[in-house]
Amino acid sequence: MKRSMQFLVAAGVAVAGIAVVILAQGSVAGPAPAKEQQQVVTDCVESRVGYTDITRKEQAVPEYGYPNVKCSPRTHKVWWWGDPFADTIPMGDMPALDPNDKSKGDFAHAVVRPREPHLQYFNMFPDKHCEGCHDGENVPFPKNNIPRELGMHQDIVENALDLQHGRGAIWCLDCHSAKHRNKLVDHRGRLISFNQPQKLCGKCHGQIYADWRRGIHGKRIGSWKTGGKKRWWVCTECHNPHTVQIHRFDPIKPEAPPELPRGMNNADHELKY
Amino acid sequence: MSQQCSGHCHCGKGAEEAESIDTTRRDLLKYMGVAAMAGAMAEADSPEAEAATFKEWFQTHYQLMTDSEKKACIARLEARYSEEYGKHVTVSDAPPLKGVLFGYALNIQKCIGCRTCVHACVQENNQSRYDPEVQWIKVLKMEKGGDSFSEDKREKGYPEHSAIGDHGVQVGGNAYTPAGVSLEDSVRYYDPEKVPEDGSFYFPVQCQQCEKPPCVKTCPVRATFREPNGVVVIDYNWCIGCRMCQLACPYGARRFNWGEPNLPPEEMNPKTHYFGNRPRMRGVMEKCTFCLQRTREGRMPACLEACPVGARKFGNLLDPQSEIRQVLATKRVFRFKEEFNTYPKFFYFVD
């Protein structure tokens, strides 16, 4: 009996000691890293900030209860795809690269997110898009393609006399149709949909275009199998054609760095110089 | 049962009894095992759950199980995870695909170091979110060569004069500021306002899925092994947590669960694979599996889908038309730490 009492006392002291140690550690390391309830981000961005928005929808894949996308609370960047084919349409017809072009079959299951719904200027004319103003009456059609200063759209092209694309060789109306503002236009005057900018960009950037066709350049998600259903990113979903000379891909905010190892206060050990 | 008792449980009254009789070591071990089991089962609430816990503890290596044992094992796990996370969790054991050898390629010229892939991986693979924070991909920032020889650094790197002389060593201007892929000078905790930064390039490292994996060679219990489609996997229930593989891996790709993983139920991905992203327990290794649960069903890995610049390419190395083969055929490709003869299936390339 006495022995067990001694044991109990000893155990009590030991427990108290441990508690003190734990408390001391707690006060040094600050409060325990509790999980703060993170807000669900619904306004997400895919690649190009301001141009490739996507809205989170719950239960897009009911089987697993997935939303269509999960996004970073820090940068609002999409970091996980529940449904890789959210809001997509078929990419449409693509010409064969050459007679032996085997990748043509890939396009049967290729889908893209349409770019045309993004053709809005401060939410004016959600269905007429650019032609709401550029109809030949409100804004007359331009007579030629000689570079001049623009009265509007400085937010897109800061200085139209110094377009940051093509190093002076091209200007707005080399790519934008003068009379059909909801369309692009190639050097032969053929109208090209904003959903298929690759047909226009590939005219000059042939090497990149060939790589893109083969799946080496650019992003695509979905199935890894050849001929499987994939969502392709088109040129303007990553590159801003108006400022591409400054940055091929506009810099973005990075995600948070990893947690430092326990007991380390900073990462100065990495910086040797 | 949420925690696995690792044999350190209190034996309580049993310990005193064991003290009183002259026991051999074997008897004591046996006794501790039973006591630990009793402790573990005390947490379970029904006889069925107790039986399931017992079976999970004493299950064999997954590859040695019979089909019926595998089925029972999967059902056990599904039931336990579903209860623990409050949603319907599926555990697949889809076998490796026939005629497929997975390969991965990463364009280090394109990578901007934004770490989106790191977090995509965490969202997909049910890693511990905090305390400890487990991430399978690490992104290293390195200096471009041109910057090492820039005006402000040209005179740096000479040995400093000391009282005992310079030892006749003339190291040259930039011996201490090496450029290019140099792990010694890589930075991992960078956090600038915007990426990419001028003069830097970024080098994400994850499991390289070696053809001759040092981790597999060193595992004393064969808990980790390479599957026919080229992915090195771990049987988490068979892993003893000795961390030999972590030491053996030249790429620092393996992670150890030092504590009980903290995985909030609302963030848990209910689509899992036995060798892939099913929730792990304390004291086992884990690492990138090329998202087994996705890629065996034909879907791209999560890190690839998240990459905002399309720097990541994945596919079947045995299919000449696949994207990965196109990369290997037409781009300048290297493998990381080639000199170790590990033959990674992860390639880095530039345009």
XYZ file of C-alpha atoms in Angstrom:
624
model
C 0.000 0.000 0.000
C 2.734 2.394 1.060
C 4.741 1.484 -1.986
C 1.885 2.236 -4.308
C 1.362 5.612 -2.584
C 4.988 6.461 -3.229
C 4.510 5.439 -6.800
C 1.477 7.676 -7.154
C 3.303 10.667 -5.703
C 6.264 10.105 -7.958
C 3.976 9.773 -10.939
C 2.183 12.970 -9.945
C 5.459 14.878 -9.769
C 6.499 13.476 -13.103
C 3.210 14.456 -14.724
C 3.462 17.949 -13.285
C 7.011 18.217 -14.578
C 5.959 17.171 -18.033
C 3.108 19.650 -17.939
C 5.531 22.428 -17.027
C 7.815 21.444 -19.895
C 4.895 21.412 -22.316
C 3.669 24.789 -21.102
C 7.156 26.244 -21.389
C 7.492 24.944 -24.922
C 4.106 26.335 -25.752
C 5.058 29.797 -24.558
C 8.273 29.728 -26.588
C 6.754 28.475 -29.794
C 3.638 30.615 -29.503
C 0.116 29.263 -29.788
C -0.309 25.848 -31.364
C -0.864 26.113 -35.118
C -4.616 25.860 -35.075
C -6.399 25.303 -38.331
C -8.053 28.558 -39.244
C -11.243 28.101 -41.170
C -10.322 29.068 -44.682
C -12.878 30.834 -46.771
C -13.979 29.050 -49.903
C -12.748 31.027 -52.872
C -15.257 31.219 -55.696
C -13.772 33.832 -58.028
C -10.807 32.024 -59.477
C -8.314 32.690 -62.210
C -6.744 30.056 -64.446
C -3.581 31.389 -66.043
C -3.793 34.966 -67.249
C -4.928 37.238 -64.436
C -7.945 39.276 -65.456
C -8.672 37.326 -68.605
C -9.211 33.691 -67.656
C -11.683 33.803 -64.800
C -13.645 30.788 -63.664
C -16.279 30.525 -60.967
C -16.267 27.695 -58.480
C -19.406 25.565 -58.589
C -20.141 22.978 -55.948
C -21.057 19.381 -56.737
C -19.764 19.533 -60.317
C -18.816 15.852 -59.920
C -21.574 14.469 -57.674
C -19.940 11.026 -57.467
C -17.195 12.370 -55.234
C -18.781 15.672 -54.229
C -16.116 17.588 -56.120
C -16.478 21.241 -57.095
C -15.372 22.114 -60.627
C -12.265 23.847 -59.290
C -10.529 24.490 -55.994
C -8.633 27.726 -55.736
C -5.913 29.250 -53.663
C -7.101 31.548 -50.872
C -3.888 33.513 -51.287
C -3.778 34.116 -55.036
C -7.209 32.901 -56.244
C -5.366 30.756 -58.744
C -6.996 27.462 -59.679
C -4.903 24.776 -58.066
C -7.065 21.719 -58.433
C -9.519 20.591 -61.112
C -12.514 18.500 -60.141
C -14.029 18.803 -63.595
C -11.350 19.522 -66.223
C -13.955 20.140 -68.914
C -15.969 22.802 -67.098
C -17.561 25.390 -69.426
C -15.889 24.004 -72.545
C -16.961 23.742 -76.172
C -15.443 21.647 -78.987
C -12.300 23.253 -80.341
C -13.569 23.049 -83.884
C -11.905 22.106 -87.096
C -8.153 22.355 -87.370
C -6.269 21.928 -90.654
C -3.706 19.117 -90.894
C -0.131 20.231 -90.390
C 1.057 18.032 -93.250
C -0.196 14.909 -95.067
C 1.369 12.685 -92.420
C -0.075 14.647 -89.538
C -1.316 11.970 -87.183
C -2.325 14.391 -84.488
C -5.383 15.369 -86.472
C -7.360 12.720 -84.652
C -6.565 14.410 -81.371
C -8.776 17.303 -82.298
C -11.873 15.131 -82.390
C -11.908 15.220 -78.587
C -10.233 18.590 -78.095
C -12.238 21.153 -76.177
C -11.538 24.769 -75.274
C -13.109 27.357 -73.041
C -14.594 29.914 -75.420
C -12.940 33.325 -75.429
C -15.783 35.233 -77.037
C -17.825 35.714 -73.840
C -14.819 37.615 -72.485
C -15.144 40.243 -75.228
C -16.622 42.873 -73.010
C -15.639 46.404 -72.257
C -16.726 47.423 -68.756
C -19.722 45.081 -69.054
C -21.195 46.995 -71.998
C -23.165 44.969 -74.553
C -22.875 41.457 -73.124
C -24.212 39.904 -76.335
C -23.137 42.318 -79.051
C -19.638 42.511 -77.594
C -17.300 44.876 -79.426
C -19.712 45.533 -82.223
C -21.982 47.272 -79.768
C -19.899 50.379 -80.412
C -17.810 49.428 -83.426
C -20.742 49.132 -85.804
C -19.666 51.740 -88.364
C -22.098 54.364 -87.059
C -21.276 55.029 -83.396
C -17.636 54.494 -84.167
C -16.754 54.784 -87.866
C -14.687 52.040 -89.435
C -11.023 52.992 -89.748
C -9.889 53.758 -93.284
C -6.367 52.363 -93.086
C -3.917 50.473 -90.873
C -1.400 53.234 -90.344
C -0.356 53.441 -86.670
C -1.939 56.351 -84.855
C -2.810 57.227 -81.289
C -5.990 55.671 -79.967
C -8.715 57.669 -78.278
C -9.736 54.729 -76.104
C -8.561 51.327 -74.888
C -5.390 52.636 -73.302
C -5.949 50.059 -70.604
C -5.324 47.364 -73.203
C -2.675 49.100 -75.301
C -0.956 51.836 -73.379
C 0.665 53.501 -76.361
C -0.674 52.440 -79.732
C 2.315 53.994 -81.494
C 4.561 51.618 -79.552
C 2.678 48.328 -79.621
C 4.558 45.764 -77.548
C 4.173 42.993 -80.089
C 5.968 42.426 -83.372
C 8.674 45.048 -82.746
C 7.039 47.655 -84.887
C 6.146 45.358 -87.768
C 2.448 44.978 -86.966
C -0.400 47.091 -85.684
C -3.912 46.597 -84.308
C -5.700 46.004 -87.577
C -3.226 43.351 -88.674
C -4.963 41.056 -86.215
C -8.322 42.741 -85.489
C -10.857 42.950 -88.278
C -11.689 46.563 -89.064
C -15.323 45.919 -89.947
C -16.110 42.866 -87.823
C -14.787 43.741 -84.416
C -15.923 40.498 -82.822
C -13.513 38.640 -85.087
C -9.835 38.459 -85.730
C -8.477 38.648 -89.245
C -5.448 37.034 -90.848
C -3.166 38.500 -93.518
C -5.422 37.242 -96.293
C -8.483 38.884 -94.820
C -10.085 35.688 -93.524
C -12.088 36.157 -90.361
C -11.002 34.089 -87.374
C -12.945 33.499 -84.187
C -11.546 34.695 -80.877
C -12.080 31.107 -79.746
C -9.389 29.952 -82.187
C -6.609 32.525 -81.965
C -4.075 29.822 -82.806
C -5.152 30.036 -86.433
C -3.981 33.622 -86.462
C -0.932 33.421 -84.171
C 0.366 30.356 -86.002
C 0.709 32.408 -89.167
C 3.840 34.063 -87.780
C 4.802 31.794 -84.878
C 4.914 28.607 -86.908
C 7.442 26.749 -84.787
C 5.559 27.405 -81.578
C 2.309 26.537 -83.318
C 3.724 23.185 -84.461
C 4.890 22.444 -80.918
C 1.485 23.434 -79.596
C -0.219 21.096 -82.043
C 1.979 18.228 -80.898
C 1.273 18.980 -77.242
C 4.775 20.151 -76.334
C 3.982 23.842 -76.020
C 1.103 25.064 -73.937
C -1.162 23.546 -71.393
C -3.773 20.859 -71.724
C -5.617 18.896 -69.097
C -7.921 15.897 -69.007
C -6.793 12.559 -70.384
C -3.119 11.726 -70.901
C -3.950 9.200 -73.583
C -3.287 9.995 -77.236
C -6.636 10.833 -78.748
C -8.269 11.110 -75.334
C -10.469 14.041 -74.412
C -8.353 17.028 -73.497
C -8.995 20.634 -72.771
C -6.479 22.770 -74.645
C -5.356 26.209 -73.588
C -5.283 28.530 -76.592
C -2.626 31.211 -77.131
C -4.407 34.110 -75.494
C -5.239 32.185 -72.334
C -1.592 32.464 -71.281
C -0.104 35.243 -73.401
C -1.276 38.819 -73.609
C -0.756 39.648 -77.297
C -0.692 43.382 -76.561
C 2.235 43.290 -74.130
C 3.982 40.081 -75.089
C 7.237 41.892 -75.778
C 7.493 42.939 -72.120
C 6.536 39.599 -70.589
C 5.752 36.444 -72.446
C 3.816 35.391 -69.366
C 2.791 38.139 -66.985
C 4.374 37.634 -63.546
C 1.956 36.410 -60.896
C 1.928 36.180 -57.131
C 3.420 32.902 -55.902
C 1.837 30.550 -53.413
C 3.107 30.558 -49.850
C 6.512 29.004 -49.210
C 6.609 25.782 -47.208
C 6.596 25.876 -43.427
C 9.993 26.294 -41.886
C 11.270 23.303 -39.937
C 10.341 23.388 -36.277
C 12.615 25.648 -34.287
C 13.832 27.626 -37.275
C 12.893 31.300 -37.283
C 13.903 32.306 -40.774
C 15.400 30.956 -43.973
C 18.522 33.095 -43.903
C 20.706 30.004 -44.082
C 19.777 29.764 -47.742
C 21.203 33.153 -48.604
C 24.930 32.789 -48.556
C 25.978 35.932 -50.337
C -10.020 3.892 -34.852
C -8.193 7.036 -35.704
C -4.799 6.403 -34.155
C -2.595 3.411 -34.482
C -1.067 2.497 -31.174
C 2.580 1.832 -31.839
C 3.343 -0.373 -28.900
C 4.000 2.415 -26.414
C 0.564 2.258 -24.905
C 0.142 2.110 -21.205
C -0.088 -1.394 -20.001
C -1.418 -0.220 -16.635
C -2.091 -3.056 -14.271
C -0.457 -5.483 -16.633
C 2.956 -3.914 -16.173
C 2.959 -4.582 -12.453
C 2.048 -8.186 -12.970
C 4.737 -8.544 -15.569
C 7.204 -7.093 -13.093
C 6.286 -9.597 -10.424
C 6.940 -12.695 -12.444
C 10.209 -13.616 -14.008
C 9.433 -13.273 -17.661
C 11.549 -13.885 -20.666
C 11.886 -11.149 -23.258
C 9.716 -13.063 -25.669
C 6.900 -13.344 -23.164
C 7.152 -9.671 -22.389
C 6.968 -8.711 -26.040
C 4.008 -10.952 -26.548
C 2.369 -9.427 -23.536
C 3.012 -5.882 -24.736
C 1.535 -6.747 -28.086
C -1.667 -8.018 -26.499
C -1.831 -4.999 -24.193
C -1.358 -2.667 -27.155
C -4.074 -4.496 -29.039
C -6.352 -4.201 -26.040
C -5.680 -0.479 -25.915
C -6.316 -0.088 -29.611
C -9.500 -2.085 -29.475
C -10.741 -0.157 -26.480
C -11.184 2.825 -28.836
C -13.323 0.846 -31.237
C -16.954 0.597 -30.304
C -18.403 -2.549 -31.872
C -17.173 -6.146 -32.072
C -17.041 -5.822 -35.872
C -14.851 -2.758 -35.598
C -12.618 -4.542 -33.128
C -12.253 -7.454 -35.494
C -11.480 -5.085 -38.358
C -8.815 -3.327 -36.319
C -7.271 -6.656 -35.407
C -7.233 -7.718 -39.046
C -5.727 -4.458 -40.229
C -2.954 -4.765 -37.698
C -2.053 -8.245 -38.762
C -2.635 -7.974 -42.505
C 0.231 -9.101 -44.695
C 2.030 -7.327 -47.537
C -0.574 -6.347 -50.094
C 1.140 -8.222 -52.902
C 1.112 -11.442 -50.888
C -2.602 -11.277 -50.141
C -5.091 -13.522 -51.839
C -7.883 -11.893 -53.820
C -10.386 -12.379 -51.028
C -7.983 -10.917 -48.487
C -7.452 -7.904 -50.731
C -11.171 -7.416 -51.082
C -11.667 -7.601 -47.337
C -8.766 -5.202 -46.777
C -10.206 -2.628 -49.204
C -13.654 -2.934 -47.627
C -12.144 -2.440 -44.165
C -10.318 0.685 -45.250
C -13.321 2.136 -47.053
C -15.501 1.643 -44.000
C -12.952 3.148 -41.649
C -12.184 6.186 -43.850
C -15.853 6.816 -44.594
C -16.631 6.902 -40.910
C -13.618 8.982 -39.996
C -14.116 11.663 -42.674
C -17.891 11.598 -42.770
C -18.235 10.999 -46.504
C -18.255 8.112 -48.929
C -14.594 7.225 -49.507
C -13.548 4.798 -52.216
C -10.253 2.931 -52.109
C -9.271 1.563 -55.502
C -6.693 -1.125 -56.083
C -6.660 -0.804 -59.871
C -3.675 -2.742 -61.216
C -0.984 -1.173 -63.431
C -2.150 -0.575 -66.997
C -0.850 -2.978 -69.634
C 1.560 -1.584 -72.204
C 2.037 1.646 -70.317
C 5.251 3.101 -68.922
C 4.629 6.472 -67.330
C 7.002 9.322 -67.973
C 7.002 12.928 -66.900
C 8.763 15.910 -68.434
C 9.124 19.384 -67.025
C 10.156 22.456 -68.976
C 12.464 24.415 -66.663
C 12.549 27.245 -69.160
C 8.804 27.753 -68.723
C 8.468 27.149 -64.981
C 7.824 30.398 -63.123
C 8.151 29.013 -59.600
C 4.603 29.880 -58.510
C 4.223 26.667 -56.428
C 0.725 25.976 -57.732
C 1.765 22.378 -58.409
C 2.855 21.973 -54.787
C -0.608 22.808 -53.525
C -2.409 20.905 -56.270
C -0.563 17.842 -55.059
C -1.618 18.498 -51.476
C -5.263 18.939 -52.515
C -5.214 15.673 -54.425
C -3.131 13.390 -52.282
C -4.502 13.901 -48.746
C -1.264 15.032 -47.172
C -1.166 16.398 -43.648
C -2.150 20.069 -43.951
C -0.461 21.485 -40.877
C 1.731 20.366 -38.020
C 3.387 18.767 -39.834
C 2.843 20.313 -43.238
C 3.711 17.673 -45.798
C 4.379 18.596 -49.423
C 5.655 16.144 -52.000
C 6.959 18.730 -54.471
C 9.604 21.261 -53.611
C 10.413 24.124 -55.960
C 14.026 25.253 -55.926
C 15.035 28.675 -57.126
C 18.396 28.977 -58.816
C 20.403 31.705 -60.388
C 20.793 32.055 -64.112
C 24.344 31.934 -65.349
C 24.360 35.418 -66.778
C 23.760 36.931 -63.365
C 26.781 35.310 -61.750
C 29.021 37.275 -64.050
C 27.128 40.525 -63.714
C 28.869 43.774 -62.807
C 28.109 43.621 -59.082
C 29.248 40.040 -58.646
C 32.289 39.944 -60.835
C 34.718 40.706 -57.996
C 33.072 38.411 -55.457
C 34.194 34.985 -54.476
C 37.930 35.509 -54.055
C 39.371 33.930 -50.918
C 39.758 36.408 -48.119
C 43.203 37.136 -46.786
C 43.929 35.455 -43.493
C 46.759 35.563 -41.002
C 48.160 32.273 -42.232
C 48.063 33.274 -45.869
C 46.008 32.304 -48.865
C 47.531 28.835 -49.242
C 48.412 29.721 -52.787
C 44.863 29.003 -53.870
C 43.444 31.236 -56.535
C 39.848 30.180 -56.925
C 38.755 32.716 -59.468
C 35.951 35.205 -59.443
C 32.914 33.002 -59.340
C 33.822 29.766 -57.696
C 31.583 30.617 -54.757
C 28.666 31.770 -56.824
C 28.013 28.792 -59.066
C 25.293 29.196 -61.640
C 22.860 26.732 -63.095
C 21.552 23.536 -61.536
C 23.431 23.597 -58.263
C 21.458 22.246 -55.349
C 23.892 23.702 -52.842
C 22.922 27.183 -53.945
C 19.238 26.648 -54.484
C 16.701 28.566 -52.451
C 13.465 26.986 -51.313
C 11.712 29.543 -49.104
C 11.660 32.440 -51.581
C 8.569 34.633 -51.381
C 8.732 37.637 -53.694
C 5.808 39.833 -54.696
C 5.693 38.352 -58.191
C 7.284 35.397 -59.942
C 9.249 34.793 -62.131
C 12.021 37.033 -60.844
C 14.660 38.350 -63.184
C 17.843 36.327 -63.271
C 16.261 33.260 -61.682
C 14.990 29.969 -62.874
C 12.991 27.407 -60.988
C 13.473 23.705 -60.592
C 10.617 21.663 -59.130
C 11.699 18.348 -57.650
C 9.460 15.446 -56.778
C 9.814 11.654 -56.887
C 11.694 10.820 -60.084
C 10.186 7.295 -60.343
C 13.576 5.707 -60.948
C 14.003 2.548 -62.934
C 16.660 1.505 -60.417
C 15.293 3.118 -57.276
C 17.750 3.298 -54.383
C 14.823 3.531 -51.987
C 13.524 0.153 -53.102
C 16.957 -1.408 -52.800
C 17.316 -0.234 -49.239
C 13.857 -0.989 -47.858
C 14.381 -3.794 -45.324
C 10.794 -5.047 -45.511
C 10.013 -4.456 -49.202
C 7.206 -2.111 -48.299
C 8.190 0.024 -51.282
C 8.578 -1.431 -54.740
C 8.376 -0.494 -58.403
C 5.266 -1.416 -60.327
C 5.331 -2.466 -63.993
C 4.138 0.884 -65.276
C 7.152 2.558 -63.764
C 5.740 4.007 -60.564
C 7.439 3.343 -57.227
C 4.759 2.790 -54.602
C 4.535 2.160 -50.862
C 2.330 -0.254 -48.941
C 1.670 2.120 -46.048
C 0.420 -0.659 -43.813
C 3.572 -2.693 -44.343
C 5.981 0.243 -43.866
C 7.809 0.090 -40.529
C 8.907 3.720 -40.635
C 12.648 3.126 -40.473
C 13.285 5.939 -43.006
C 16.083 4.082 -44.765
C 14.500 4.983 -48.101
C 14.535 8.646 -47.189
C 18.277 8.416 -46.641
C 18.820 6.473 -49.830
C 16.890 8.797 -52.142
C 19.307 11.170 -53.908
C 16.451 13.527 -54.769
C 15.026 14.121 -51.307
C 11.660 13.039 -52.620
C 10.367 11.018 -49.696
C 8.417 12.400 -46.762
C 7.877 10.955 -43.317
C 4.808 11.407 -41.161
C 6.427 12.491 -37.924
C 3.077 13.145 -36.339
C -0.500 12.095 -36.767
C -1.500 13.696 -40.109
C -3.910 16.608 -39.796
C -6.370 16.257 -42.637
C -9.595 18.269 -42.249
C -12.560 16.144 -43.408
C -13.873 18.882 -45.715
C -10.558 18.943 -47.570
C -10.195 15.194 -47.794
C -10.221 13.771 -51.338
C -12.594 10.795 -51.154
C -11.288 9.163 -54.339
C -8.261 7.182 -53.235
C -6.011 4.321 -54.224
C -4.454 1.758 -51.906
C -0.917 2.626 -53.031
C -1.739 6.249 -53.745
C -3.513 8.953 -51.821
C -5.424 7.087 -49.150
C -4.948 8.758 -45.775
C -1.710 7.741 -44.122
C -1.002 7.168 -40.459
C 1.741 8.411 -38.199
C 5.129 6.836 -38.727
C 5.000 5.869 -42.407
C 6.730 7.167 -45.513
C 4.952 8.759 -48.416
C 5.882 10.333 -51.727
C 4.696 11.253 -55.208
C 3.049 8.399 -57.107
C 2.230 10.309 -60.316
C -1.319 10.454 -58.870
C -1.983 6.707 -59.254
C -5.667 7.130 -58.520
C -5.957 9.468 -61.499
C -3.431 8.238 -64.029
C -4.584 4.630 -63.895
C -7.961 5.883 -65.034
C -6.469 7.950 -67.841
C -6.496 11.326 -66.135
C -3.516 13.683 -65.945
C -1.733 14.136 -62.584
C -2.977 16.999 -60.423
C 0.282 18.974 -60.548
C 0.195 19.010 -64.332
C -3.385 20.220 -64.454
C -2.599 23.023 -62.038
C 0.513 24.384 -63.762
C -0.565 27.780 -65.131
C 2.159 27.886 -67.780
C 1.938 24.332 -69.117
C 5.504 23.463 -68.165
C 4.568 19.913 -67.200
C 4.034 17.048 -69.645
C 2.954 13.518 -68.836
C 2.253 10.426 -70.838
C 3.016 6.905 -71.945
C 6.671 6.387 -72.877
C 5.731 3.324 -74.937
C 3.393 5.301 -77.221
C 5.393 7.066 -79.977
C 2.589 9.585 -80.516
C 2.344 10.641 -76.888
C 3.278 14.135 -75.777
C 6.099 12.864 -73.599
C 7.685 11.024 -76.522
C 7.378 14.140 -78.684
C 9.248 16.048 -76.015
C 11.991 13.442 -75.743
C 12.328 13.317 -79.530
C 12.514 17.024 -80.258
C 13.729 18.892 -77.154
C 16.937 19.110 -75.186
C 16.338 16.798 -72.268
C 18.281 15.894 -69.158
C 17.664 13.726 -66.153
C 18.411 14.897 -62.651
C 21.555 13.413 -61.082
C 22.073 11.091 -63.998
C 25.433 10.021 -62.587
C 23.720 7.971 -59.878
C 22.457 5.464 -62.473
C 18.940 5.633 -61.128
C 17.383 6.039 -64.596
C 14.572 8.373 -63.598
C 11.331 8.468 -65.541
C 11.147 12.162 -64.791
C 12.806 14.376 -67.384
C 13.679 18.044 -67.458
C 13.840 19.892 -70.754
C 14.239 23.279 -72.360
C 12.826 24.543 -75.630
